[in-house]
Amino acid sequence: MIRKSIKQISDMISIKNDITPFVDLIVEGVTIDSRKIEKGNLFVPFKGENVDGHKYVEAAIAKGAAAALWQSDVPNPPAHLPILLVDNCLLALQELAREYRHELPVKVVGITGSNGKTTTKDMTAGLLSVQYKVQKTEGNFNNEIGLPLTVLGLDRDTEIAVLEMGMSAIGEIEFLTKLACPDAIVITNIGESHLLDLGSREAIAEAKLEILLGLANGGLAVINGDEPLLMDRLQEHQGTIHFETFGRKDTNDVFPTEIQQLGQGNRFKINASNESFQLPVLGTHNILNAMAAMLIAKHFAIPYEKMNDGLAQIKLTHMRMELVEGKHGEKIINDAYNASPTSMLAATDLVSDLQGYGRKILVLGDMLELGAEEEQYHYKIGTGLHADKIDLLFTYGALGEQIAKGARSVLGEQRVFAFTDKAGLIRELKQHLDAQTLVLVKASRGMKLEEIVTALQK
Ligand SMILES: CC(=O)N[C@H]1[C@@H](OP(=O)(O)OP(=O)(O)OC[C@H]2O[C@@H](n3ccc(=O)[nH]c3=O)[C@H](O)[C@@H]2O)O[C@H](CO)[C@@H](O)[C@@H]1O[C@H](C)C(=O)N[C@@H](C)C(=O)N[C@H](CCC(=O)N[C@@H](CCC[C@@H](N)C(=O)O)C(=O)O)C(=O)O
Ligand SMILES: Nc1ncnc2c1ncn2[C@@H]1O[C@H](COP(=O)(O)OP(=O)(O)OP(=O)(O)O)[C@@H](O)[C@H]1O
Ligand SMILES: C[C@@H](N)C(=O)N[C@H](C)C(=O)O
């Protein structure tokens, strides 16, 4: 993490007040939450939905923060405390991160895409850790606040940083990539996430392709070669960017030649190696993520022969295909972090394909931010189910009801239960669980379906 004197920080960002009394103070690390202060931190206050973080500046310093920023339009900065007055705390945080990034010798990998950013980030970091000191985005800290915080958390001796870059509007990825200046990037796929804001998959692709604007000359771009919206754009970058593709099709640089879905993961082979790879995470879509990560690892001179070590140590961020057990001995796939049609289909296909269960139940909720066609997207999830592969469907939410409507035409009325209250859904669901049951729980973040997983574990 960043370690600077106040004087050095004043050389990196524009500070409006006289800091002479504090120039020799040492700042170590940056936080935006006074409840997480560590000694020596720089506390950066933000105005939130509930409270203005400026209210916690004195408490933060009392708890050990070395100094705090203070936005100049907020009255009454505390006197005689190490306060750095700035025009805008967010801009100051971002400028500090930008300056710090350019001091570091670190190589940066930037990862974006509609689905699989966090998973691919975790996989890439796992593979690279076999040979390098690696730091990565923690959790889902992938936006205009989260990425700068991640950069400021980088140690000087970190060799590779794996940074997740998220967006919900045009221009956001451009900002992040020009701050991070990656040496290699991944675009996992183009789905439907944030379609409400972007309006079309073409616009989503445009937004993800912004990541190339910050890529170093001669840098590596690993992209999903099955996606025409990406492949159609390579020509304009020929000569300045080296592209490598991954995907299911054999037209890619790397594609799977053998796939075996196991109870708690996958075994697979690829065209580019004789190795048999073990991936301890569910879902063949995660083989796609793994292949993208493997192309990055190969770019950093990790041989395929060493990659199983990295793949074996992968721990996905919670609520992504997380296999847990319920009170009745049932297996639960907690995939409740978020949902879009692409990820919902990947999850229901996985459950349909998994063998060895007496009963397979889906608990699916609303997919948010899909725009005008949201009902059709949900209805198609329902009609896409197979009566011989899914036993029961429970839905939660108003849009979940559209999944139920579509499913009734294939599963029949008796096997579909639609709810608008979690308590009622849980009560009915518990009637159908035993040690041979598999349950998938999935919906958008706003639906908080992890509450159902928790209820099944009590
Ligand atoms: C500024 C902040 O911290 N916001 C977080 C906070 O929001 P909230 O408004 O509720 O804050 P409060 O009003 O409670 O508090 C205000 C500030 O005061 C601090 N404070 C409070 C109490 C106290 O005792 N001491 C304090 O110091 C407090 O820390 C606040 O700073 O809480 C929410 C709930 O936990 C957080 O969600 C919110 O975080 C915001 C959204 C954020 O941007 N956080 C980033 C660090 C981040 O990266 N978050 C990611 C999610 C990113 C994401 O959604 N990405 C999208 C794609 C990008 C879309 C982009 N356009 C965008 O909008 O983000 C994706 O699809 O992946 C994460 O948390 O996972
Ligand atoms: N390549 C993929 N194709 C389809 N679904 C995927 C893919 N990779 C991951 N998913 C699914 O997408 C959901 C989110 O996974 P993950 O958090 O890795 O994606 P993300 O892009 O980081 O999401 P976010 O945009 O919220 O940051 C999970 O349900 C996961 O199983
Ligand atoms: C929470 C954010 N990362 C996200 O994925 N939003 C969509 C709408 C979801 O929650 O499914």
Coordinates of C-alpha atoms and ligand atoms in Angstrom, one line a residue:
M1 CA 0.0 0.0 0.0
I2 CA 1.0 3.6 -0.6
R3 CA 3.4 5.0 2.0
K4 CA 4.2 8.7 1.6
S5 CA 4.8 11.9 3.7
I6 CA 2.2 14.6 3.5
K7 CA 4.8 16.6 1.7
Q8 CA 5.1 13.9 -1.0
I9 CA 1.3 13.7 -1.2
S10 CA 1.1 17.5 -1.7
D11 CA 3.4 17.0 -4.7
M12 CA 1.0 14.4 -6.1
I13 CA -2.4 16.1 -5.7
S14 CA -3.6 19.7 -5.4
I15 CA -4.0 20.7 -1.8
K16 CA -5.6 24.1 -1.1
N17 CA -4.6 24.7 2.6
D18 CA -1.2 25.3 4.3
I19 CA 0.0 21.9 5.4
T20 CA 3.4 23.1 6.7
P21 CA 2.7 21.8 10.3
F22 CA 2.1 18.3 8.9
V23 CA 4.6 17.9 6.1
D24 CA 6.6 15.2 7.9
L25 CA 3.6 13.0 8.9
I26 CA 3.7 9.6 7.2
V27 CA 0.6 8.3 5.5
E28 CA 0.3 4.5 5.0
G29 CA -2.8 3.2 3.2
V30 CA -6.0 4.9 2.2
T31 CA -9.6 4.2 3.5
I32 CA -13.0 5.7 2.8
D33 CA -14.6 4.1 5.9
S34 CA -13.7 5.3 9.4
R35 CA -14.9 2.0 10.8
K36 CA -12.0 0.3 9.0
I37 CA -9.2 2.7 9.9
E38 CA -5.7 1.3 10.3
K39 CA -2.9 3.3 11.9
G40 CA -1.4 5.8 9.6
N41 CA -4.2 5.7 7.0
L42 CA -5.3 8.7 4.9
F43 CA -9.1 8.9 5.5
V44 CA -11.1 10.1 2.5
P45 CA -14.6 11.2 3.3
F46 CA -17.5 10.8 0.9
K47 CA -21.1 12.1 1.0
G48 CA -23.3 9.0 0.8
E49 CA -27.0 8.2 0.7
N50 CA -27.2 8.1 4.5
V51 CA -24.5 10.3 5.8
D52 CA -21.6 12.6 4.9
G53 CA -18.3 10.9 5.7
H54 CA -16.9 14.3 6.7
K55 CA -18.8 13.7 10.0
Y56 CA -16.2 11.0 10.8
V57 CA -13.0 12.8 10.1
E58 CA -12.2 13.7 13.7
A59 CA -13.1 10.2 14.8
A60 CA -10.9 8.7 12.1
I61 CA -7.9 10.7 13.2
A62 CA -8.6 9.9 16.8
K63 CA -8.6 6.2 15.8
G64 CA -5.2 6.4 14.2
A65 CA -5.6 8.0 10.8
A66 CA -2.5 10.1 10.0
A67 CA -4.5 12.6 8.0
A68 CA -7.8 13.2 6.2
L69 CA -8.9 14.9 3.0
W70 CA -11.6 17.5 3.4
Q71 CA -13.7 18.7 0.5
S72 CA -13.6 22.5 0.3
D73 CA -17.4 23.0 -0.2
V74 CA -18.0 21.3 3.2
P75 CA -18.0 24.0 6.0
N76 CA -16.0 23.9 9.2
P77 CA -13.0 21.7 8.6
P78 CA -11.6 20.9 12.1
A79 CA -8.7 23.2 13.0
H80 CA -5.3 22.0 14.3
L81 CA -5.8 18.5 12.7
P82 CA -3.9 17.1 9.8
I83 CA -6.5 18.0 7.2
L84 CA -5.8 18.3 3.5
L85 CA -8.3 20.6 1.8
V86 CA -9.1 19.6 -1.8
D87 CA -11.7 20.7 -4.4
N88 CA -13.2 17.3 -4.7
C89 CA -12.4 14.2 -2.6
L90 CA -13.2 11.7 -5.4
L91 CA -11.0 13.5 -7.9
A92 CA -8.2 13.8 -5.4
L93 CA -8.5 10.0 -4.6
Q94 CA -8.3 9.2 -8.3
E95 CA -5.4 11.6 -9.0
L96 CA -3.4 10.2 -6.1
A97 CA -4.0 6.7 -7.4
R98 CA -3.0 7.7 -11.0
E99 CA 0.2 9.3 -9.8
Y100 CA 1.0 6.3 -7.5
R101 CA 0.4 3.8 -10.3
H102 CA 2.9 5.5 -12.5
E103 CA 5.6 5.3 -9.8
L104 CA 5.3 1.6 -9.4
P105 CA 7.2 -1.0 -11.5
V106 CA 4.1 -3.3 -11.3
K107 CA 2.6 -4.9 -14.4
V108 CA -1.2 -4.4 -14.6
V109 CA -3.8 -6.8 -16.0
G110 CA -7.2 -5.2 -16.5
I111 CA -10.3 -7.4 -16.7
T112 CA -13.7 -6.4 -18.0
G113 CA -16.8 -8.0 -19.6
S114 CA -20.5 -8.5 -18.9
N115 CA -20.0 -11.7 -16.9
G116 CA -17.1 -13.3 -15.2
K117 CA -14.9 -10.3 -14.4
T118 CA -14.6 -11.2 -10.7
T119 CA -14.2 -14.9 -11.4
T120 CA -11.6 -14.4 -14.1
K121 CA -9.8 -11.9 -11.9
D122 CA -9.6 -14.5 -9.1
M123 CA -8.5 -17.2 -11.6
T124 CA -5.8 -15.0 -13.2
A125 CA -4.5 -14.0 -9.8
G126 CA -4.4 -17.6 -8.7
L127 CA -2.4 -18.7 -11.8
L128 CA 0.0 -15.8 -11.6
S129 CA 0.6 -16.3 -7.9
V130 CA 2.5 -19.5 -8.8
Q131 CA 5.4 -17.4 -10.0
Y132 CA 4.8 -13.8 -9.0
K133 CA 3.9 -11.5 -6.1
V134 CA 0.3 -10.7 -7.1
Q135 CA -2.3 -8.3 -5.7
K136 CA -5.9 -8.2 -7.0
T137 CA -9.2 -6.3 -6.7
E138 CA -10.8 -7.4 -3.5
G139 CA -14.4 -8.4 -3.8
N140 CA -16.1 -6.4 -6.5
F141 CA -14.2 -3.0 -6.0
N142 CA -14.3 -2.3 -9.8
N143 CA -15.5 1.2 -10.3
E144 CA -14.4 4.9 -10.1
I145 CA -13.9 4.5 -6.3
G146 CA -13.0 0.8 -6.0
L147 CA -10.3 0.7 -8.6
P148 CA -8.3 3.7 -7.3
L149 CA -8.6 2.3 -3.8
T150 CA -7.2 -1.0 -5.1
V151 CA -4.3 0.8 -6.8
L152 CA -3.5 2.7 -3.6
G153 CA -3.4 -0.6 -1.8
L154 CA -0.6 -2.0 -4.1
D155 CA 2.7 -2.7 -2.4
R156 CA 5.9 -1.4 -4.1
D157 CA 7.2 -5.0 -4.5
T158 CA 4.0 -6.3 -6.1
E159 CA 5.0 -7.7 -9.5
I160 CA 1.5 -8.0 -11.1
A161 CA -1.8 -6.3 -10.2
V162 CA -5.0 -7.9 -11.5
L163 CA -7.7 -5.1 -11.6
E164 CA -11.4 -5.6 -12.3
M165 CA -12.9 -2.8 -14.4
G166 CA -16.7 -2.5 -14.2
M167 CA -19.1 -0.1 -15.9
S168 CA -22.7 0.8 -16.3
A169 CA -22.3 3.7 -18.7
I170 CA -20.2 4.6 -21.8
G171 CA -16.9 6.2 -20.8
E172 CA -16.5 4.5 -17.4
I173 CA -14.1 1.8 -18.6
E174 CA -12.1 4.5 -20.5
F175 CA -11.6 6.4 -17.3
L176 CA -10.5 3.3 -15.4
T177 CA -8.1 1.9 -18.1
K178 CA -6.5 5.3 -18.6
L179 CA -5.9 5.5 -14.8
A180 CA -4.6 1.9 -14.5
C181 CA -2.7 1.7 -17.9
P182 CA -2.8 -2.1 -18.1
D183 CA -0.1 -4.1 -19.8
A184 CA -2.6 -6.9 -20.7
I185 CA -6.4 -7.0 -20.7
V186 CA -9.3 -9.5 -20.8
I187 CA -12.8 -9.0 -22.2
T188 CA -14.7 -12.0 -20.9
N189 CA -17.9 -11.7 -22.9
I190 CA -20.7 -9.4 -24.0
G191 CA -23.9 -10.1 -22.3
E192 CA -26.9 -8.1 -21.2
S193 CA -25.8 -6.6 -17.9
H194 CA -26.7 -2.9 -17.5
L195 CA -28.7 -3.1 -20.8
L196 CA -31.1 -0.6 -19.2
D197 CA -28.3 2.1 -19.2
L198 CA -26.5 1.1 -22.4
G199 CA -29.6 0.3 -24.5
S200 CA -28.1 -2.4 -26.7
R201 CA -25.5 -5.2 -26.7
E202 CA -23.6 -3.2 -29.4
A203 CA -23.3 -0.3 -27.0
I204 CA -22.2 -2.7 -24.2
A205 CA -19.5 -4.0 -26.5
E206 CA -18.4 -0.4 -27.3
A207 CA -18.2 0.3 -23.6
K208 CA -16.1 -2.8 -22.9
L209 CA -13.8 -2.2 -25.9
E210 CA -12.8 1.2 -24.2
I211 CA -10.4 -0.9 -22.1
L212 CA -8.1 -1.0 -25.2
L213 CA -7.7 2.8 -24.9
G214 CA -5.4 2.5 -21.9
L215 CA -3.6 -0.7 -23.0
A216 CA 0.2 -0.2 -23.3
N217 CA 1.6 -0.2 -26.9
G218 CA 2.3 -3.8 -27.8
G219 CA 0.1 -5.0 -24.9
L220 CA -1.9 -8.2 -25.0
A221 CA -5.6 -8.2 -25.4
V222 CA -7.3 -11.6 -24.6
I223 CA -10.9 -11.6 -25.9
N224 CA -13.8 -13.9 -26.3
G225 CA -13.4 -15.0 -29.9
D226 CA -17.0 -16.4 -30.0
E227 CA -18.4 -12.9 -29.7
P228 CA -18.8 -11.2 -33.2
L229 CA -19.3 -7.8 -31.5
L230 CA -15.7 -8.1 -30.4
M231 CA -14.1 -9.9 -33.3
D232 CA -15.5 -7.5 -35.8
R233 CA -13.4 -4.7 -34.2
L234 CA -10.0 -6.3 -34.2
Q235 CA -8.9 -5.0 -37.6
E236 CA -8.7 -1.4 -36.5
H237 CA -6.2 -2.3 -33.8
Q238 CA -4.0 -4.6 -35.8
G239 CA -0.3 -3.7 -35.5
T240 CA -0.6 -1.9 -32.2
I241 CA -2.3 -4.5 -30.0
H242 CA -1.5 -8.3 -29.9
F243 CA -4.8 -10.2 -29.7
E244 CA -5.4 -13.7 -28.5
T245 CA -8.8 -15.4 -28.4
F246 CA -10.5 -18.0 -26.3
G247 CA -13.9 -19.6 -26.6
R248 CA -15.8 -22.8 -27.3
K249 CA -15.3 -22.6 -31.1
D250 CA -12.2 -24.2 -32.6
T251 CA -11.5 -21.0 -34.5
N252 CA -10.1 -19.5 -31.3
D253 CA -6.4 -19.5 -30.3
V254 CA -7.4 -21.6 -27.3
F255 CA -10.5 -23.8 -27.0
P256 CA -11.5 -26.8 -25.0
T257 CA -11.0 -30.2 -26.6
E258 CA -12.4 -32.3 -23.7
I259 CA -14.8 -31.3 -20.9
Q260 CA -15.9 -33.5 -18.0
Q261 CA -18.3 -31.9 -15.5
L262 CA -17.6 -33.3 -12.0
G263 CA -19.6 -32.9 -8.8
Q264 CA -17.7 -29.9 -7.6
G265 CA -15.8 -28.7 -10.7
N266 CA -14.6 -29.5 -14.1
R267 CA -11.8 -31.5 -15.8
F268 CA -10.8 -30.2 -19.2
K269 CA -8.2 -30.3 -22.0
I270 CA -7.4 -27.5 -24.5
N271 CA -6.0 -27.5 -28.0
A272 CA -2.8 -25.7 -26.9
S273 CA -1.5 -28.3 -24.4
N274 CA -1.5 -32.0 -23.6
E275 CA -2.2 -31.3 -20.0
S276 CA -5.4 -32.3 -18.3
F277 CA -6.6 -29.4 -16.2
Q278 CA -8.7 -29.6 -13.0
L279 CA -10.9 -26.6 -12.2
P280 CA -12.4 -26.7 -8.7
V281 CA -15.4 -24.5 -9.7
L282 CA -18.7 -25.5 -11.2
G283 CA -20.0 -24.6 -14.6
T284 CA -18.5 -25.0 -18.1
H285 CA -18.7 -21.2 -18.5
N286 CA -15.9 -21.1 -15.9
I287 CA -13.7 -23.1 -18.3
L288 CA -14.0 -20.1 -20.6
N289 CA -12.9 -17.8 -17.7
A290 CA -10.1 -20.2 -16.9
M291 CA -8.9 -20.2 -20.5
A292 CA -8.8 -16.4 -20.5
A293 CA -6.8 -16.5 -17.3
M294 CA -4.4 -19.2 -18.8
L295 CA -3.7 -17.0 -21.8
I296 CA -2.7 -14.2 -19.4
A297 CA -0.5 -16.5 -17.4
K298 CA 1.2 -17.8 -20.5
H299 CA 1.8 -14.2 -21.5
F300 CA 3.7 -13.9 -18.2
A301 CA 5.8 -17.0 -19.0
I302 CA 3.9 -19.5 -16.9
P303 CA 4.0 -22.8 -18.8
Y304 CA 0.8 -24.8 -19.1
E305 CA 2.5 -27.6 -17.2
K306 CA 2.5 -25.4 -14.1
M307 CA -1.0 -24.1 -14.4
N308 CA -2.8 -26.9 -12.5
D309 CA -1.0 -25.7 -9.4
G310 CA -2.6 -22.3 -9.8
L311 CA -6.0 -23.6 -10.8
A312 CA -6.1 -25.9 -7.8
Q313 CA -5.7 -23.0 -5.4
I314 CA -8.5 -20.9 -6.9
K315 CA -11.1 -19.6 -4.3
L316 CA -13.9 -17.8 -6.0
T317 CA -15.4 -14.7 -4.4
H318 CA -18.5 -15.7 -2.4
M319 CA -21.9 -16.1 -4.0
R320 CA -20.5 -17.1 -7.4
M321 CA -21.4 -20.8 -8.0
E322 CA -20.7 -21.4 -4.3
L323 CA -21.6 -25.0 -3.3
V324 CA -22.9 -25.2 0.3
E325 CA -25.0 -27.7 2.2
G326 CA -28.4 -27.1 3.8
K327 CA -30.0 -28.4 7.0
H328 CA -31.7 -31.2 5.3
G329 CA -28.4 -32.4 3.7
E330 CA -29.4 -30.8 0.4
K331 CA -26.6 -29.3 -1.8
I332 CA -27.2 -25.6 -2.6
I333 CA -25.5 -23.7 -5.4
N334 CA -25.4 -20.1 -4.0
D335 CA -25.1 -18.1 -7.2
A336 CA -26.9 -15.2 -5.7
Y337 CA -24.4 -12.3 -6.2
N338 CA -26.1 -11.2 -9.5
A339 CA -27.9 -12.3 -12.6
S340 CA -28.3 -11.5 -16.2
P341 CA -29.8 -13.8 -18.9
T342 CA -26.4 -15.0 -19.9
S343 CA -25.4 -16.0 -16.4
M344 CA -28.8 -17.3 -15.5
L345 CA -28.7 -19.6 -18.6
A346 CA -25.2 -20.7 -17.7
A347 CA -26.5 -21.6 -14.2
T348 CA -29.7 -23.4 -15.3
D349 CA -27.7 -25.3 -17.9
L350 CA -25.2 -26.4 -15.2
V351 CA -28.0 -27.8 -13.0
S352 CA -29.7 -29.5 -16.0
D353 CA -26.4 -31.2 -16.8
L354 CA -25.3 -32.2 -13.3
Q355 CA -25.9 -35.9 -12.5
G356 CA -26.3 -37.9 -9.3
Y357 CA -29.1 -36.0 -7.6
G358 CA -32.6 -37.3 -6.8
R359 CA -34.3 -34.0 -7.3
K360 CA -33.1 -30.7 -8.9
I361 CA -34.8 -27.4 -7.9
L362 CA -34.3 -23.9 -9.2
V363 CA -35.0 -20.8 -7.1
L364 CA -34.8 -17.9 -9.5
G365 CA -35.5 -14.2 -8.9
D366 CA -35.6 -11.0 -10.8
M367 CA -32.8 -10.0 -13.2
L368 CA -32.6 -6.2 -13.0
E369 CA -31.5 -3.4 -15.3
L370 CA -32.4 -5.2 -18.5
G371 CA -34.5 -2.4 -20.0
A372 CA -37.6 -2.6 -22.1
E373 CA -37.4 -6.3 -22.9
E374 CA -37.0 -7.4 -19.3
E375 CA -40.2 -9.5 -19.3
Q376 CA -39.3 -11.4 -22.4
Y377 CA -35.8 -12.1 -21.1
H378 CA -37.4 -13.7 -18.0
Y379 CA -40.1 -15.6 -19.9
K380 CA -37.4 -17.2 -22.1
I381 CA -35.5 -18.4 -19.1
G382 CA -38.7 -20.3 -18.2
T383 CA -39.4 -21.7 -21.6
G384 CA -35.8 -22.8 -21.9
L385 CA -36.1 -25.3 -19.0
H386 CA -36.3 -29.1 -19.7
A387 CA -39.0 -31.2 -17.9
D388 CA -36.6 -34.2 -17.8
K389 CA -33.8 -32.2 -16.2
I390 CA -35.4 -29.8 -13.7
D391 CA -37.9 -31.1 -11.1
L392 CA -39.2 -28.0 -9.5
L393 CA -39.1 -24.2 -10.1
F394 CA -39.6 -21.6 -7.4
T395 CA -39.6 -18.0 -8.5
Y396 CA -39.3 -14.8 -6.4
G397 CA -40.3 -11.3 -7.5
A398 CA -42.5 -9.6 -10.1
L399 CA -40.1 -10.5 -13.0
G400 CA -39.6 -13.9 -11.5
E401 CA -43.3 -14.4 -12.2
Q402 CA -42.5 -14.2 -15.9
I403 CA -40.0 -17.0 -15.5
A404 CA -42.8 -19.0 -13.9
K405 CA -45.2 -18.2 -16.7
G406 CA -42.7 -19.5 -19.3
A407 CA -41.8 -22.6 -17.2
R408 CA -45.4 -23.7 -16.8
S409 CA -45.5 -24.4 -20.5
V410 CA -42.7 -27.0 -20.1
L411 CA -42.8 -28.1 -16.5
G412 CA -46.5 -28.0 -16.0
E413 CA -48.5 -26.1 -13.3
Q414 CA -47.8 -28.5 -10.5
R415 CA -44.0 -28.1 -10.6
V416 CA -43.9 -24.3 -10.7
F417 CA -44.3 -22.1 -7.5
A418 CA -44.2 -18.3 -7.8
F419 CA -43.8 -16.1 -4.8
T420 CA -43.5 -12.4 -3.9
D421 CA -42.5 -13.1 -0.3
K422 CA -39.3 -15.0 0.8
A423 CA -40.9 -16.5 3.9
G424 CA -43.7 -18.1 1.9
L425 CA -41.2 -19.4 -0.6
I426 CA -38.9 -20.8 2.1
R427 CA -41.8 -22.6 3.8
E428 CA -42.9 -24.4 0.6
L429 CA -39.4 -25.1 -0.5
K430 CA -38.5 -26.8 2.7
Q431 CA -41.2 -29.4 2.0
H432 CA -39.2 -30.7 -1.0
L433 CA -35.7 -31.0 0.4
D434 CA -33.6 -34.1 1.3
A435 CA -30.0 -35.2 1.1
Q436 CA -30.4 -36.1 -2.6
T437 CA -31.7 -32.7 -3.6
L438 CA -29.7 -30.0 -5.5
V439 CA -31.0 -26.4 -5.2
L440 CA -29.8 -23.5 -7.4
V441 CA -30.4 -20.0 -5.9
K442 CA -29.9 -17.1 -8.4
A443 CA -31.1 -13.5 -9.0
S444 CA -29.8 -9.9 -9.2
R445 CA -28.0 -8.4 -6.3
G446 CA -31.0 -6.3 -5.4
M447 CA -33.1 -9.4 -4.7
K448 CA -30.7 -10.6 -1.9
L449 CA -31.6 -14.2 -2.5
E450 CA -28.6 -15.2 -0.2
E451 CA -31.2 -14.7 2.5
I452 CA -32.9 -17.9 1.2
V453 CA -29.6 -19.8 1.3
T454 CA -29.1 -18.7 4.9
A455 CA -32.6 -19.8 5.8
L456 CA -32.0 -23.3 4.4
Q457 CA -28.8 -23.6 6.5
K458 CA -30.5 -22.8 9.8
Ligands
LIG1 C1 -18.8 6.1 -1.0 C2 -19.1 4.8 -0.4 O1 -18.4 4.3 0.4 N1 -20.3 4.2 -0.8 C3 -20.6 2.9 -0.2 C4 -21.6 3.1 0.9 O2 -22.7 3.8 0.3 P1 -23.7 4.7 1.2 O3 -24.2 5.8 0.3 O4 -24.7 3.8 1.8 O5 -22.7 5.3 2.2 P2 -23.2 6.0 3.6 O6 -24.1 7.1 3.4 O7 -23.6 4.9 4.6 O8 -21.7 6.6 4.1 C5 -21.2 7.7 3.4 C6 -19.7 7.6 3.5 O9 -19.3 7.7 4.9 C7 -18.5 6.6 5.3 N2 -18.8 6.3 6.7 C8 -20.0 5.9 7.1 C9 -20.2 5.6 8.4 C10 -19.2 5.6 9.3 O10 -19.3 5.3 10.5 N3 -17.9 5.9 8.8 C11 -17.7 6.2 7.5 O11 -16.5 6.6 7.2 C12 -18.8 5.5 4.3 O12 -17.7 4.6 4.2 C13 -19.1 6.2 3.0 O13 -17.9 6.4 2.3 O14 -22.1 1.9 1.4 C14 -22.7 1.0 0.4 C15 -23.2 -0.2 1.1 O15 -22.1 -0.9 1.7 C16 -21.7 0.7 -0.7 O16 -22.3 0.0 -1.7 C17 -21.2 2.0 -1.3 O17 -20.2 1.7 -2.3 C18 -20.3 2.5 -3.5 C19 -21.5 2.1 -4.3 C20 -19.1 2.3 -4.3 O18 -19.0 2.7 -5.4 N4 -18.1 1.5 -3.6 C21 -16.9 1.2 -4.4 C22 -15.8 1.1 -3.4 C23 -17.1 -0.1 -5.2 O19 -16.3 -0.5 -6.0 N5 -18.1 -0.9 -4.8 C24 -18.4 -2.2 -5.5 C25 -19.6 -2.2 -6.5 C26 -19.2 -1.5 -7.7 C27 -20.2 -1.7 -8.8 O20 -21.4 -1.8 -8.5 N6 -19.8 -1.9 -10.0 C28 -20.7 -2.2 -11.1 C29 -20.1 -1.6 -12.4 C30 -19.7 -0.2 -12.1 C31 -20.9 0.7 -12.2 C32 -20.6 2.1 -11.7 N7 -21.3 3.0 -12.7 C33 -21.1 2.3 -10.3 O21 -22.2 2.9 -10.2 O22 -20.6 1.7 -9.4 C34 -20.8 -3.7 -11.4 O23 -21.8 -4.1 -12.0 O24 -19.9 -4.4 -11.0 C35 -18.8 -3.1 -4.3 O25 -19.1 -2.6 -3.3 O26 -18.9 -4.3 -4.6
LIG2 N1 -18.2 -16.5 -18.9 C1 -19.4 -16.5 -18.2 N2 -20.6 -16.7 -18.9 C2 -21.8 -16.7 -18.3 N3 -21.9 -16.5 -16.9 C3 -20.8 -16.3 -16.3 C4 -19.5 -16.3 -16.8 N4 -18.6 -16.0 -15.9 C5 -19.3 -15.9 -14.7 N5 -20.6 -16.0 -14.9 C6 -21.7 -15.9 -14.0 O1 -21.9 -14.5 -13.8 C7 -22.2 -14.2 -12.4 C8 -21.3 -13.2 -11.9 O2 -20.0 -13.7 -11.9 P1 -18.8 -12.7 -11.7 O3 -19.0 -12.0 -10.3 O4 -17.5 -13.4 -11.9 O5 -19.0 -11.7 -12.9 P2 -18.7 -10.1 -12.9 O6 -18.6 -9.7 -14.3 O7 -17.6 -9.8 -11.9 O8 -20.0 -9.5 -12.2 P3 -20.2 -7.9 -11.9 O9 -20.5 -7.2 -13.1 O10 -21.3 -7.8 -10.9 O11 -18.9 -7.5 -11.3 C9 -22.1 -15.6 -11.7 O12 -23.4 -16.1 -11.7 C10 -21.2 -16.4 -12.6 O13 -21.5 -17.8 -12.4
LIG3 C1 -24.4 -5.1 -8.4 C2 -23.9 -5.0 -9.8 N1 -22.5 -5.5 -9.9 C3 -24.7 -5.9 -10.7 O1 -24.3 -6.9 -11.1 N2 -26.0 -5.4 -11.1 C4 -26.9 -6.3 -11.8 C5 -28.1 -5.5 -12.2 C6 -27.3 -7.4 -10.9 O2 -27.3 -7.3 -9.7 O3 -27.6 -8.5 -11.5

